[in-house]
């Protein structure tokens, strides 16, 4: 039974469907294997950089120890007694919490200063002392001496493979270290139940206590502050393929790359130049902002106050605290993503859409503009969702699928048109040169479909040819107009060739007669009968010339 070809619409859908699937599958697989991680993180950085500037968070202030303080006090590192005196003044201003992003594992200055610092920390549990967790390559650093139980927090930030800090930890545990430590402290005790909060998490929790908001356990062992759920990152969150998230981590939603927090120096505090109202009921972070200390981290921002990417560690802590407070109190969105199924559908959907548009876009210039327009629309949607809702969705894989599918559909469609065009040209030439009998429209179209198949696939024609009506349906509508154009051109070409042949006809006849006379004369000299049109004589070979 002859097979009826599919209508052009179904043929188009088949082409777009298969081409989009051909490119989407390897792109999705490559994304899960990490082939797009670097590009997607770069796109994430661009989203952050292009967001509108956010207002400073006045709930957080920073006491810095900069180069001017070191020069003024003639101390580096700052002595324990100097730090204790500054902390006593800050406590008198009644902040809700104070966080120390300063290492005090080694005594600095006179011994009595060490005792004074320990006493201040022991009497004020709202002062949180930062430490460094032990890892394989580092034994960890202890908190400042005298830190009250429950006031210890780690000050570590996870970095990506390029060294940029895009994530923040909420909870973590110390790891086993190959380098032994002389002292045992909470930040190097390896145990599953030794879960330590981060400096930003503990400071934010102390601040929120005034609103009677405390951290609670949410679904699937997540952390919840009030109605705000802080979902834990997975290793394949959004653009990550192999994220190191063994502990409790979230994306760090910076407020910006420039100054976003009120600052004052330790010298101003010691000289009573700070208004207590600036500190009251706020979170105070204390850290070193001296170029000598090199206590800075790489951020997603291209331009910062330190130049390219770098930001002082104490300011990164301030951004982490601000993120938690803003999410709980201001409904500022946390950075989140879709499920993997939704991301795959998002990638394939754009591939299908670009394929459909490419199929109907014939002009090359218009095709290029359409592809560029689709890429711009994709960027705008991804950026808008990120900037206003904190939703991080795939961009680079979608752009790749979009462009490749559009080009692929265009190439397939042009190849099909080329096959039909070649078949049409051959049929027209045969009919005009009377090398094949003129048949019905159905015979012509039947041969056209078969020739197009051979031209496109290099295959033999089917033994069971389609019927005339089905053949007519198998030809794209625009091929009818193409046939008329090609027939006119071929007729013109053949007419020009006929003129050339006609003009050369007379000279051709004269050459033929002259060749005959010369032939007879040659054989007359050799005493051989002249050549005739007799087939038997003509088939005999010419005699060889003698050497006489």
Coordinates of C-alpha atoms in Angstrom, one line a residue:
X1 CA 0.0 0.0 0.0
X2 CA 1.5 3.4 -0.9
X3 CA 2.5 5.6 1.9
X4 CA 0.9 9.1 2.1
X5 CA 3.5 11.8 2.9
X6 CA 2.8 14.1 5.8
X7 CA 1.4 17.6 5.2
X8 CA 3.9 20.4 5.3
X9 CA 2.9 21.6 8.8
X10 CA 3.6 18.2 10.3
X11 CA 6.9 18.0 8.4
X12 CA 7.9 21.4 9.8
X13 CA 7.0 20.4 13.3
X14 CA 9.0 17.2 12.9
X15 CA 12.1 19.2 11.7
X16 CA 11.9 21.7 14.6
X17 CA 11.2 19.0 17.2
X18 CA 14.1 16.7 16.2
X19 CA 16.6 19.6 15.7
X20 CA 15.8 21.2 19.1
X21 CA 16.0 17.8 20.8
X22 CA 19.3 17.1 19.0
X23 CA 20.9 20.2 20.6
X24 CA 19.0 20.3 23.9
X25 CA 20.0 16.8 25.1
X26 CA 23.9 17.3 24.9
X27 CA 23.6 20.9 26.3
X28 CA 21.6 19.7 29.3
X29 CA 24.0 16.8 29.8
X30 CA 27.0 19.1 29.5
X31 CA 25.5 21.4 32.1
X32 CA 25.0 18.6 34.6
X33 CA 28.6 17.6 34.0
X34 CA 29.9 21.1 34.8
X35 CA 30.6 22.2 31.2
X36 CA 28.7 25.5 31.7
X37 CA 29.5 26.2 35.4
X38 CA 32.1 28.8 34.8
X39 CA 30.0 30.6 32.2
X40 CA 26.9 30.5 34.4
X41 CA 28.8 31.9 37.4
X42 CA 30.1 34.7 35.2
X43 CA 26.5 35.5 34.1
X44 CA 25.5 35.5 37.7
X45 CA 28.2 38.0 38.5
X46 CA 26.9 40.2 35.7
X47 CA 23.4 40.1 37.1
X48 CA 24.7 41.3 40.4
X49 CA 26.7 44.0 38.9
X50 CA 23.9 45.4 36.8
X51 CA 21.3 45.4 39.6
X52 CA 20.1 48.8 40.8
X53 CA 22.1 50.2 43.7
X54 CA 20.5 49.3 47.1
X55 CA 20.3 51.7 50.0
X56 CA 22.7 51.2 52.9
X57 CA 21.5 49.1 55.8
X58 CA 21.5 51.3 58.9
X59 CA 21.0 48.4 61.2
X60 CA 24.6 47.5 60.9
X61 CA 27.7 49.6 61.7
X62 CA 31.4 48.7 61.4
X63 CA 34.3 49.7 63.6
X64 CA 37.4 49.5 61.5
X65 CA 41.1 49.3 62.3
X66 CA 42.8 50.9 59.3
X67 CA 46.3 52.1 58.4
X68 CA 45.7 55.5 60.0
X69 CA 44.8 53.8 63.3
X70 CA 47.9 51.7 63.2
X71 CA 50.0 54.7 62.5
X72 CA 48.3 56.8 65.2
X73 CA 48.4 54.1 67.9
X74 CA 51.7 52.7 66.9
X75 CA 50.4 49.2 67.3
X76 CA 50.2 46.3 64.8
X77 CA 48.4 44.1 65.5
X78 CA 46.3 46.2 67.9
X79 CA 47.1 45.4 71.5
X80 CA 44.6 43.4 73.6
X81 CA 44.3 46.2 76.1
X82 CA 43.4 48.7 73.3
X83 CA 40.8 46.4 71.9
X84 CA 39.3 45.7 75.3
X85 CA 39.0 49.5 76.0
X86 CA 37.2 50.0 72.7
X87 CA 34.8 47.1 73.3
X88 CA 33.9 48.5 76.8
X89 CA 33.0 51.8 75.2
X90 CA 30.9 50.1 72.5
X91 CA 29.1 48.0 75.1
X92 CA 28.2 51.2 77.0
X93 CA 26.4 52.4 73.8
X94 CA 24.0 49.5 74.1
X95 CA 24.2 47.7 70.8
X96 CA 22.3 44.5 70.3
X97 CA 25.3 42.5 69.3
X98 CA 29.1 42.9 68.6
X99 CA 31.0 40.6 66.3
X100 CA 34.8 40.3 66.3
X101 CA 36.3 39.5 63.0
X102 CA 39.8 39.6 64.5
X103 CA 42.1 36.8 65.4
X104 CA 43.3 36.8 69.0
X105 CA 45.0 33.4 69.2
X106 CA 48.3 35.0 70.1
X107 CA 48.6 37.6 72.9
X108 CA 49.3 41.1 71.8
X109 CA 50.8 43.8 74.0
X110 CA 51.3 43.6 77.8
X111 CA 49.9 40.6 79.8
X112 CA 47.5 42.6 81.8
X113 CA 45.8 43.6 78.5
X114 CA 45.1 40.0 77.8
X115 CA 43.4 39.5 81.1
X116 CA 41.3 42.7 80.6
X117 CA 40.2 41.5 77.2
X118 CA 39.2 38.1 78.5
X119 CA 37.2 39.7 81.3
X120 CA 35.3 42.0 78.9
X121 CA 34.3 39.0 76.7
X122 CA 33.3 36.8 79.6
X123 CA 31.0 39.5 81.1
X124 CA 29.3 40.3 77.8
X125 CA 27.9 37.3 76.0
X126 CA 26.5 39.6 73.3
X127 CA 30.1 40.0 72.0
X128 CA 30.6 37.2 69.5
X129 CA 34.2 36.1 68.9
X130 CA 35.1 34.7 65.5
X131 CA 37.3 31.7 64.9
X132 CA 38.5 29.7 61.9
X133 CA 37.3 26.1 61.5
X134 CA 39.9 23.4 61.2
X135 CA 40.2 21.9 57.7
X136 CA 42.6 19.4 56.1
X137 CA 45.3 22.1 55.3
X138 CA 44.8 24.3 58.5
X139 CA 44.4 23.4 62.2
X140 CA 42.0 26.3 62.8
X141 CA 42.2 29.4 65.0
X142 CA 40.6 29.7 68.4
X143 CA 38.2 32.5 69.5
X144 CA 39.5 35.3 71.6
X145 CA 40.3 34.3 75.2
X146 CA 37.4 34.4 77.7
X147 CA 34.7 34.2 75.1
X148 CA 31.5 33.1 76.8
X149 CA 30.0 29.7 76.0
X150 CA 27.5 30.1 73.2
X151 CA 29.3 33.2 71.9
X152 CA 31.7 31.4 69.6
X153 CA 31.1 31.6 65.8
X154 CA 33.3 30.8 62.8
X155 CA 34.3 33.5 60.4
X156 CA 35.0 31.3 57.3
X157 CA 33.5 32.0 53.9
X158 CA 33.3 29.3 51.1
X159 CA 35.0 30.3 47.9
X160 CA 34.3 28.9 44.4
X161 CA 36.9 27.4 42.2
X162 CA 37.8 30.9 40.9
X163 CA 38.2 32.1 44.5
X164 CA 35.1 34.4 44.4
X165 CA 32.8 34.4 47.5
X166 CA 29.3 33.9 46.2
X167 CA 27.9 31.8 49.1
X168 CA 27.7 32.1 52.9
X169 CA 27.6 29.5 55.6
X170 CA 25.0 29.4 58.4
X171 CA 26.1 26.2 60.2
X172 CA 29.2 24.0 59.9
X173 CA 31.4 21.6 61.8
X174 CA 35.2 21.4 62.1
X175 CA 37.1 19.1 59.8
X176 CA 40.0 16.8 60.4
X177 CA 43.4 18.5 59.8
X178 CA 46.7 17.0 58.8
X179 CA 48.4 19.8 60.8
X180 CA 48.2 19.2 64.5
X181 CA 47.2 22.1 66.8
X182 CA 48.8 22.9 70.2
X183 CA 45.5 23.9 71.7
X184 CA 42.1 22.4 71.7
X185 CA 39.1 24.7 71.1
X186 CA 35.6 24.4 69.8
X187 CA 36.6 25.3 66.3
X188 CA 38.9 22.3 65.9
X189 CA 37.0 19.6 67.7
X190 CA 36.0 17.1 65.1
X191 CA 32.5 15.7 66.0
X192 CA 29.2 15.4 64.2
X193 CA 27.4 17.1 67.0
X194 CA 29.8 20.0 67.2
X195 CA 27.8 22.2 64.9
X196 CA 29.0 25.8 65.1
X197 CA 27.0 28.8 63.8
X198 CA 28.6 31.4 61.5
X199 CA 29.4 34.9 62.7
X200 CA 26.7 36.4 60.5
X201 CA 24.1 33.9 61.6
X202 CA 24.6 34.4 65.3
X203 CA 24.7 38.2 65.1
X204 CA 21.5 38.2 63.1
X205 CA 19.8 35.8 65.6
X206 CA 20.7 38.1 68.5
X207 CA 19.3 41.2 66.7
X208 CA 16.0 39.4 65.8
X209 CA 15.5 38.4 69.5
X210 CA 14.2 41.9 70.1
X211 CA 11.4 41.1 67.6
X212 CA 10.8 37.7 69.4
X213 CA 12.0 35.9 66.3
X214 CA 14.2 32.9 66.9
X215 CA 15.6 30.3 64.5
X216 CA 13.3 27.3 64.1
X217 CA 13.6 24.0 62.3
X218 CA 11.7 24.0 59.0
X219 CA 10.7 21.2 56.6
X220 CA 13.5 18.9 55.5
X221 CA 15.8 20.0 58.3
X222 CA 15.9 23.6 57.0
X223 CA 16.2 26.8 59.1
X224 CA 13.4 29.2 59.4
X225 CA 13.2 32.7 61.0
X226 CA 9.6 33.5 61.5
X227 CA 8.0 33.0 58.1
X228 CA 11.2 33.2 56.1
X229 CA 12.7 29.8 55.1
X230 CA 16.4 29.6 54.4
X231 CA 16.7 26.7 52.1
X232 CA 20.0 24.8 52.1
X233 CA 22.0 24.8 48.8
X234 CA 22.5 21.5 46.9
X235 CA 25.7 20.7 45.0
X236 CA 23.7 21.3 41.7
X237 CA 21.9 24.4 42.7
X238 CA 21.1 26.6 39.7
X239 CA 24.4 27.1 37.7
X240 CA 26.5 24.9 40.0
X241 CA 27.4 21.4 38.9
X242 CA 29.8 20.3 41.6
X243 CA 29.3 22.8 44.5
X244 CA 31.1 22.0 47.7
X245 CA 28.1 22.4 50.1
X246 CA 28.7 19.7 52.7
X247 CA 27.6 22.2 55.4
X248 CA 24.5 24.5 55.6
X249 CA 25.0 27.2 52.9
X250 CA 22.9 29.8 51.1
X251 CA 23.8 32.2 48.3
X252 CA 25.2 35.5 49.5
X253 CA 22.9 38.3 48.3
X254 CA 25.2 41.3 48.4
X255 CA 23.8 44.8 48.6
X256 CA 26.4 46.1 46.3
X257 CA 30.2 46.5 45.7
X258 CA 30.6 49.9 47.3
X259 CA 30.1 51.3 50.7
X260 CA 26.8 50.1 52.1
X261 CA 27.4 50.4 55.9
X262 CA 28.2 53.2 58.3
X263 CA 31.8 53.0 59.5
X264 CA 33.9 54.6 62.2
X265 CA 37.5 53.9 63.3
X266 CA 38.8 52.5 66.6
X267 CA 40.6 55.8 67.1
X268 CA 37.3 57.7 67.0
X269 CA 35.8 55.3 69.5
X270 CA 38.8 55.7 71.9
X271 CA 38.6 59.5 71.5
X272 CA 34.8 59.6 72.2
X273 CA 34.1 60.9 68.7
X274 CA 31.3 58.5 68.0
X275 CA 27.7 59.4 68.7
X276 CA 26.2 56.6 70.9
X277 CA 22.9 56.9 69.0
X278 CA 24.8 55.5 66.0
X279 CA 25.5 52.3 67.8
X280 CA 22.4 51.8 70.0
X281 CA 20.2 48.8 69.0
X282 CA 22.4 47.9 66.1
X283 CA 24.8 45.2 65.1
X284 CA 28.5 46.2 65.4
X285 CA 31.1 44.4 63.4
X286 CA 34.8 44.9 64.3
X287 CA 37.5 44.1 61.8
X288 CA 40.8 45.2 60.2
X289 CA 40.7 47.2 57.0
X290 CA 44.4 47.8 56.7
X291 CA 46.1 47.1 53.5
X292 CA 48.9 45.5 55.5
X293 CA 46.6 42.8 57.0
X294 CA 45.4 41.7 53.5
X295 CA 42.1 40.6 55.1
X296 CA 40.0 40.9 52.0
X297 CA 38.0 38.5 49.9
X298 CA 37.1 38.3 46.2
X299 CA 33.5 39.2 45.4
X300 CA 31.4 39.0 42.2
X301 CA 31.7 42.8 41.8
X302 CA 34.1 44.1 39.2
X303 CA 34.6 47.4 40.9
X304 CA 35.0 47.8 44.7
X305 CA 36.6 50.3 46.9
X306 CA 39.8 48.2 46.8
X307 CA 39.7 47.9 43.0
X308 CA 38.9 44.8 41.1
X309 CA 36.7 42.3 43.1
X310 CA 38.4 42.6 46.5
X311 CA 36.4 43.6 49.6
X312 CA 37.5 43.6 53.2
X313 CA 36.4 40.5 55.1
X314 CA 34.6 42.4 57.8
X315 CA 32.4 44.1 55.2
X316 CA 31.6 40.8 53.6
X317 CA 30.3 39.7 57.1
X318 CA 28.2 42.8 57.2
X319 CA 26.6 41.9 53.9
X320 CA 25.9 38.4 55.2
X321 CA 24.2 39.8 58.3
X322 CA 22.2 42.3 56.3
X323 CA 21.0 39.6 54.0
X324 CA 19.4 37.6 56.9
X325 CA 17.9 40.7 58.5
X326 CA 16.5 42.0 55.2
X327 CA 15.0 38.7 54.3
X328 CA 13.2 38.3 57.6
X329 CA 12.2 41.9 58.3
X330 CA 12.0 43.5 54.9
X331 CA 10.9 40.6 52.7
X332 CA 14.0 41.1 50.6
X333 CA 14.1 38.0 48.3
X334 CA 16.7 35.3 48.9
X335 CA 18.5 34.0 45.8
X336 CA 16.7 30.8 44.8
X337 CA 16.2 28.6 41.7
X338 CA 13.9 26.3 39.9
X339 CA 13.8 22.5 40.1
X340 CA 15.9 20.6 37.5
X341 CA 12.8 19.5 35.6
X342 CA 11.7 23.1 35.2
X343 CA 15.2 24.2 34.1
X344 CA 15.3 21.5 31.4
X345 CA 11.8 22.5 30.2
X346 CA 13.0 26.1 30.2
X347 CA 16.0 25.3 28.0
X348 CA 14.0 23.1 25.6
X349 CA 11.2 25.5 25.3
X350 CA 13.5 28.3 24.1
X351 CA 15.1 25.8 21.6
X352 CA 11.7 24.9 20.2
X353 CA 10.6 28.6 19.9
X354 CA 13.8 29.6 18.2
X355 CA 13.4 26.7 15.8
X356 CA 9.9 27.6 14.8
X357 CA 10.8 31.2 14.2
X358 CA 13.9 30.2 12.2
X359 CA 11.8 28.0 10.0
X360 CA 9.6 30.9 8.8
X361 CA 12.4 33.5 8.6
X362 CA 13.7 33.2 5.0
X363 CA 15.9 36.3 4.6
X364 CA 19.4 35.9 6.1
X365 CA 19.5 39.5 7.4
X366 CA 16.2 39.1 9.1
X367 CA 17.2 35.7 10.5
X368 CA 20.3 37.3 12.1
X369 CA 18.2 40.1 13.6
X370 CA 15.7 37.6 15.0
X371 CA 18.4 35.5 16.7
X372 CA 20.0 38.6 18.2
X373 CA 16.5 39.8 19.4
X374 CA 15.8 36.4 21.0
X375 CA 19.1 36.5 22.8
X376 CA 18.4 40.0 24.1
X377 CA 14.9 39.0 25.2
X378 CA 16.3 36.0 27.0
X379 CA 18.9 38.2 28.9
X380 CA 16.2 40.7 29.8
X381 CA 13.9 37.9 31.3
X382 CA 16.7 36.2 33.2
X383 CA 18.0 39.5 34.6
X384 CA 14.5 40.8 35.5
X385 CA 13.6 37.7 37.4
X386 CA 17.0 37.8 39.2
X387 CA 16.9 41.5 40.0
X388 CA 13.4 41.7 41.3
X389 CA 12.6 38.2 42.6
X390 CA 16.0 36.7 43.3
X391 CA 15.4 33.9 40.9
X392 CA 18.5 32.5 39.3
X393 CA 17.6 30.5 36.1
X394 CA 19.8 29.2 33.3
X395 CA 21.0 31.7 30.7
X396 CA 24.1 30.5 29.0
X397 CA 22.7 26.9 28.2
X398 CA 19.5 28.4 27.0
X399 CA 21.4 30.9 24.7
X400 CA 23.4 28.0 23.3
X401 CA 20.3 25.9 22.6
X402 CA 18.6 28.9 21.1
X403 CA 21.3 29.8 18.7
X404 CA 22.3 26.2 17.7
X405 CA 18.7 25.1 17.1
X406 CA 17.9 28.2 15.0
X407 CA 20.9 27.6 12.8
X408 CA 20.2 23.9 12.6
X409 CA 16.6 24.3 11.5
X410 CA 17.7 26.9 9.0
X411 CA 20.3 24.5 7.5
X412 CA 17.9 21.6 7.3
X413 CA 15.2 23.8 5.7
X414 CA 17.7 25.2 3.2
X415 CA 18.9 21.6 2.4
X416 CA 15.3 20.5 1.8
X417 CA 14.7 23.6 -0.5
X418 CA 17.9 22.8 -2.3
X419 CA 16.8 19.2 -3.0
X420 CA 13.4 20.3 -4.4
X421 CA 15.1 23.0 -6.5
X422 CA 17.5 20.5 -8.0
X423 CA 14.7 18.1 -8.8
X424 CA 12.6 20.9 -10.4
X425 CA 15.6 22.0 -12.6
X426 CA 16.2 18.5 -13.9
X427 CA 12.5 18.0 -14.7
X428 CA 12.2 21.3 -16.5
X429 CA 15.3 20.6 -18.6
X430 CA 14.1 17.2 -19.6
X431 CA 10.7 18.5 -20.6
X432 CA 12.1 21.5 -22.6
X433 CA 14.7 19.4 -24.3
X434 CA 12.1 16.7 -25.1
X435 CA 14.2 14.0 -23.4
X436 CA 11.2 12.7 -21.5
X437 CA 7.6 12.6 -22.5
X438 CA 5.3 15.2 -21.1
X439 CA 3.1 13.6 -18.5
X440 CA 0.4 14.7 -16.3
X441 CA 0.8 17.0 -13.3
X442 CA 0.8 13.9 -11.1
X443 CA 3.5 12.2 -13.1
X444 CA 5.7 15.3 -12.9
X445 CA 5.1 15.8 -9.2
X446 CA 5.7 12.1 -8.5
X447 CA 9.1 12.3 -10.2
X448 CA 9.8 15.6 -8.4
X449 CA 9.3 14.1 -5.0
X450 CA 11.5 11.1 -5.8
X451 CA 14.3 13.3 -7.2
X452 CA 14.1 15.6 -4.2
X453 CA 14.5 12.6 -1.9
X454 CA 17.6 11.5 -3.9
X455 CA 19.1 15.0 -3.9
X456 CA 18.6 15.4 -0.2
X457 CA 19.5 12.0 1.1
X458 CA 21.4 10.3 -1.7
X459 CA 18.9 7.5 -1.5
X460 CA 17.2 5.4 -4.2
X461 CA 13.7 6.2 -5.1
X462 CA 10.9 4.2 -3.4
X463 CA 9.5 1.3 -5.3
X464 CA 6.1 2.4 -4.4
X465 CA 5.8 6.0 -5.6
X466 CA 3.2 8.3 -4.0
X467 CA 0.0 9.1 -5.8
X468 CA -0.3 12.4 -7.7
X469 CA -2.4 14.0 -5.1
X470 CA -0.2 12.9 -2.2
X471 CA 2.9 14.1 -4.2
X472 CA 1.3 17.5 -4.6
X473 CA 0.7 17.7 -0.8
X474 CA 4.3 16.7 -0.1
X475 CA 5.7 19.7 -1.9
X476 CA 6.0 22.9 0.1
X477 CA 3.7 25.6 -1.2
X478 CA 6.6 27.9 -2.0
X479 CA 8.1 25.3 -4.3
X480 CA 5.3 26.0 -6.9
X481 CA 6.4 29.6 -7.2
X482 CA 10.1 28.5 -7.3
X483 CA 9.3 26.2 -10.2
X484 CA 7.8 29.0 -12.3
X485 CA 10.9 31.2 -11.6
X486 CA 13.3 28.4 -12.5
X487 CA 11.4 27.4 -15.6
X488 CA 11.6 31.0 -16.9
X489 CA 15.4 31.2 -16.2
X490 CA 16.1 27.8 -17.8
X491 CA 14.0 28.7 -20.9
X492 CA 16.1 31.8 -21.3
X493 CA 19.4 29.9 -20.9
X494 CA 18.3 27.4 -23.5
X495 CA 17.3 30.1 -25.9
X496 CA 20.7 31.7 -25.6
X497 CA 22.4 28.4 -26.3
X498 CA 20.3 27.8 -29.4
X499 CA 21.4 31.2 -30.7
X500 CA 25.0 30.3 -30.2
X501 CA 24.6 26.9 -31.9
X502 CA 22.7 28.5 -34.8
X503 CA 25.4 31.1 -35.5
X504 CA 28.0 28.3 -35.4
X505 CA 26.1 26.0 -37.8
X506 CA 27.3 27.3 -41.2
X507 CA 31.0 27.2 -40.2
X508 CA 30.4 23.7 -38.8
X509 CA 29.1 22.5 -42.2
X510 CA 32.1 24.0 -44.1
X511 CA 34.5 22.3 -41.8
X512 CA 32.7 19.0 -42.3
X513 CA 33.0 19.2 -46.1
X514 CA 36.6 20.2 -46.0
X515 CA 37.4 17.3 -43.7
X516 CA 35.8 14.9 -46.2
X517 CA 37.8 16.2 -49.1
X518 CA 41.1 15.9 -47.2
X519 CA 40.2 12.4 -46.2
X520 CA 39.5 11.3 -49.8
X521 CA 42.7 12.9 -51.0
X522 CA 44.7 11.1 -48.4
X523 CA 43.3 7.7 -49.3
X524 CA 43.7 8.3 -53.0
X525 CA 47.4 8.8 -52.6
X526 CA 47.6 5.5 -50.7
X527 CA 45.5 3.7 -53.5
X528 CA 42.8 2.8 -51.1
X529 CA 39.1 3.2 -51.7
X530 CA 37.7 6.4 -50.4
X531 CA 35.7 6.4 -47.1
X532 CA 32.0 6.0 -47.5
X533 CA 29.1 5.9 -45.2
X534 CA 29.0 2.1 -45.5
X535 CA 29.1 0.9 -41.9
X536 CA 31.3 -2.2 -42.7
X537 CA 33.9 -0.1 -44.4
X538 CA 33.8 2.5 -41.7
X539 CA 34.3 0.0 -39.1
X540 CA 37.6 -1.2 -40.7
X541 CA 40.8 0.3 -39.2
X542 CA 42.8 2.6 -41.4
X543 CA 45.9 1.1 -43.0
X544 CA 49.2 1.9 -41.4
X545 CA 51.6 4.0 -43.4
X546 CA 54.7 2.3 -44.8
X547 CA 58.1 3.3 -44.1
X548 CA 59.0 3.5 -47.9

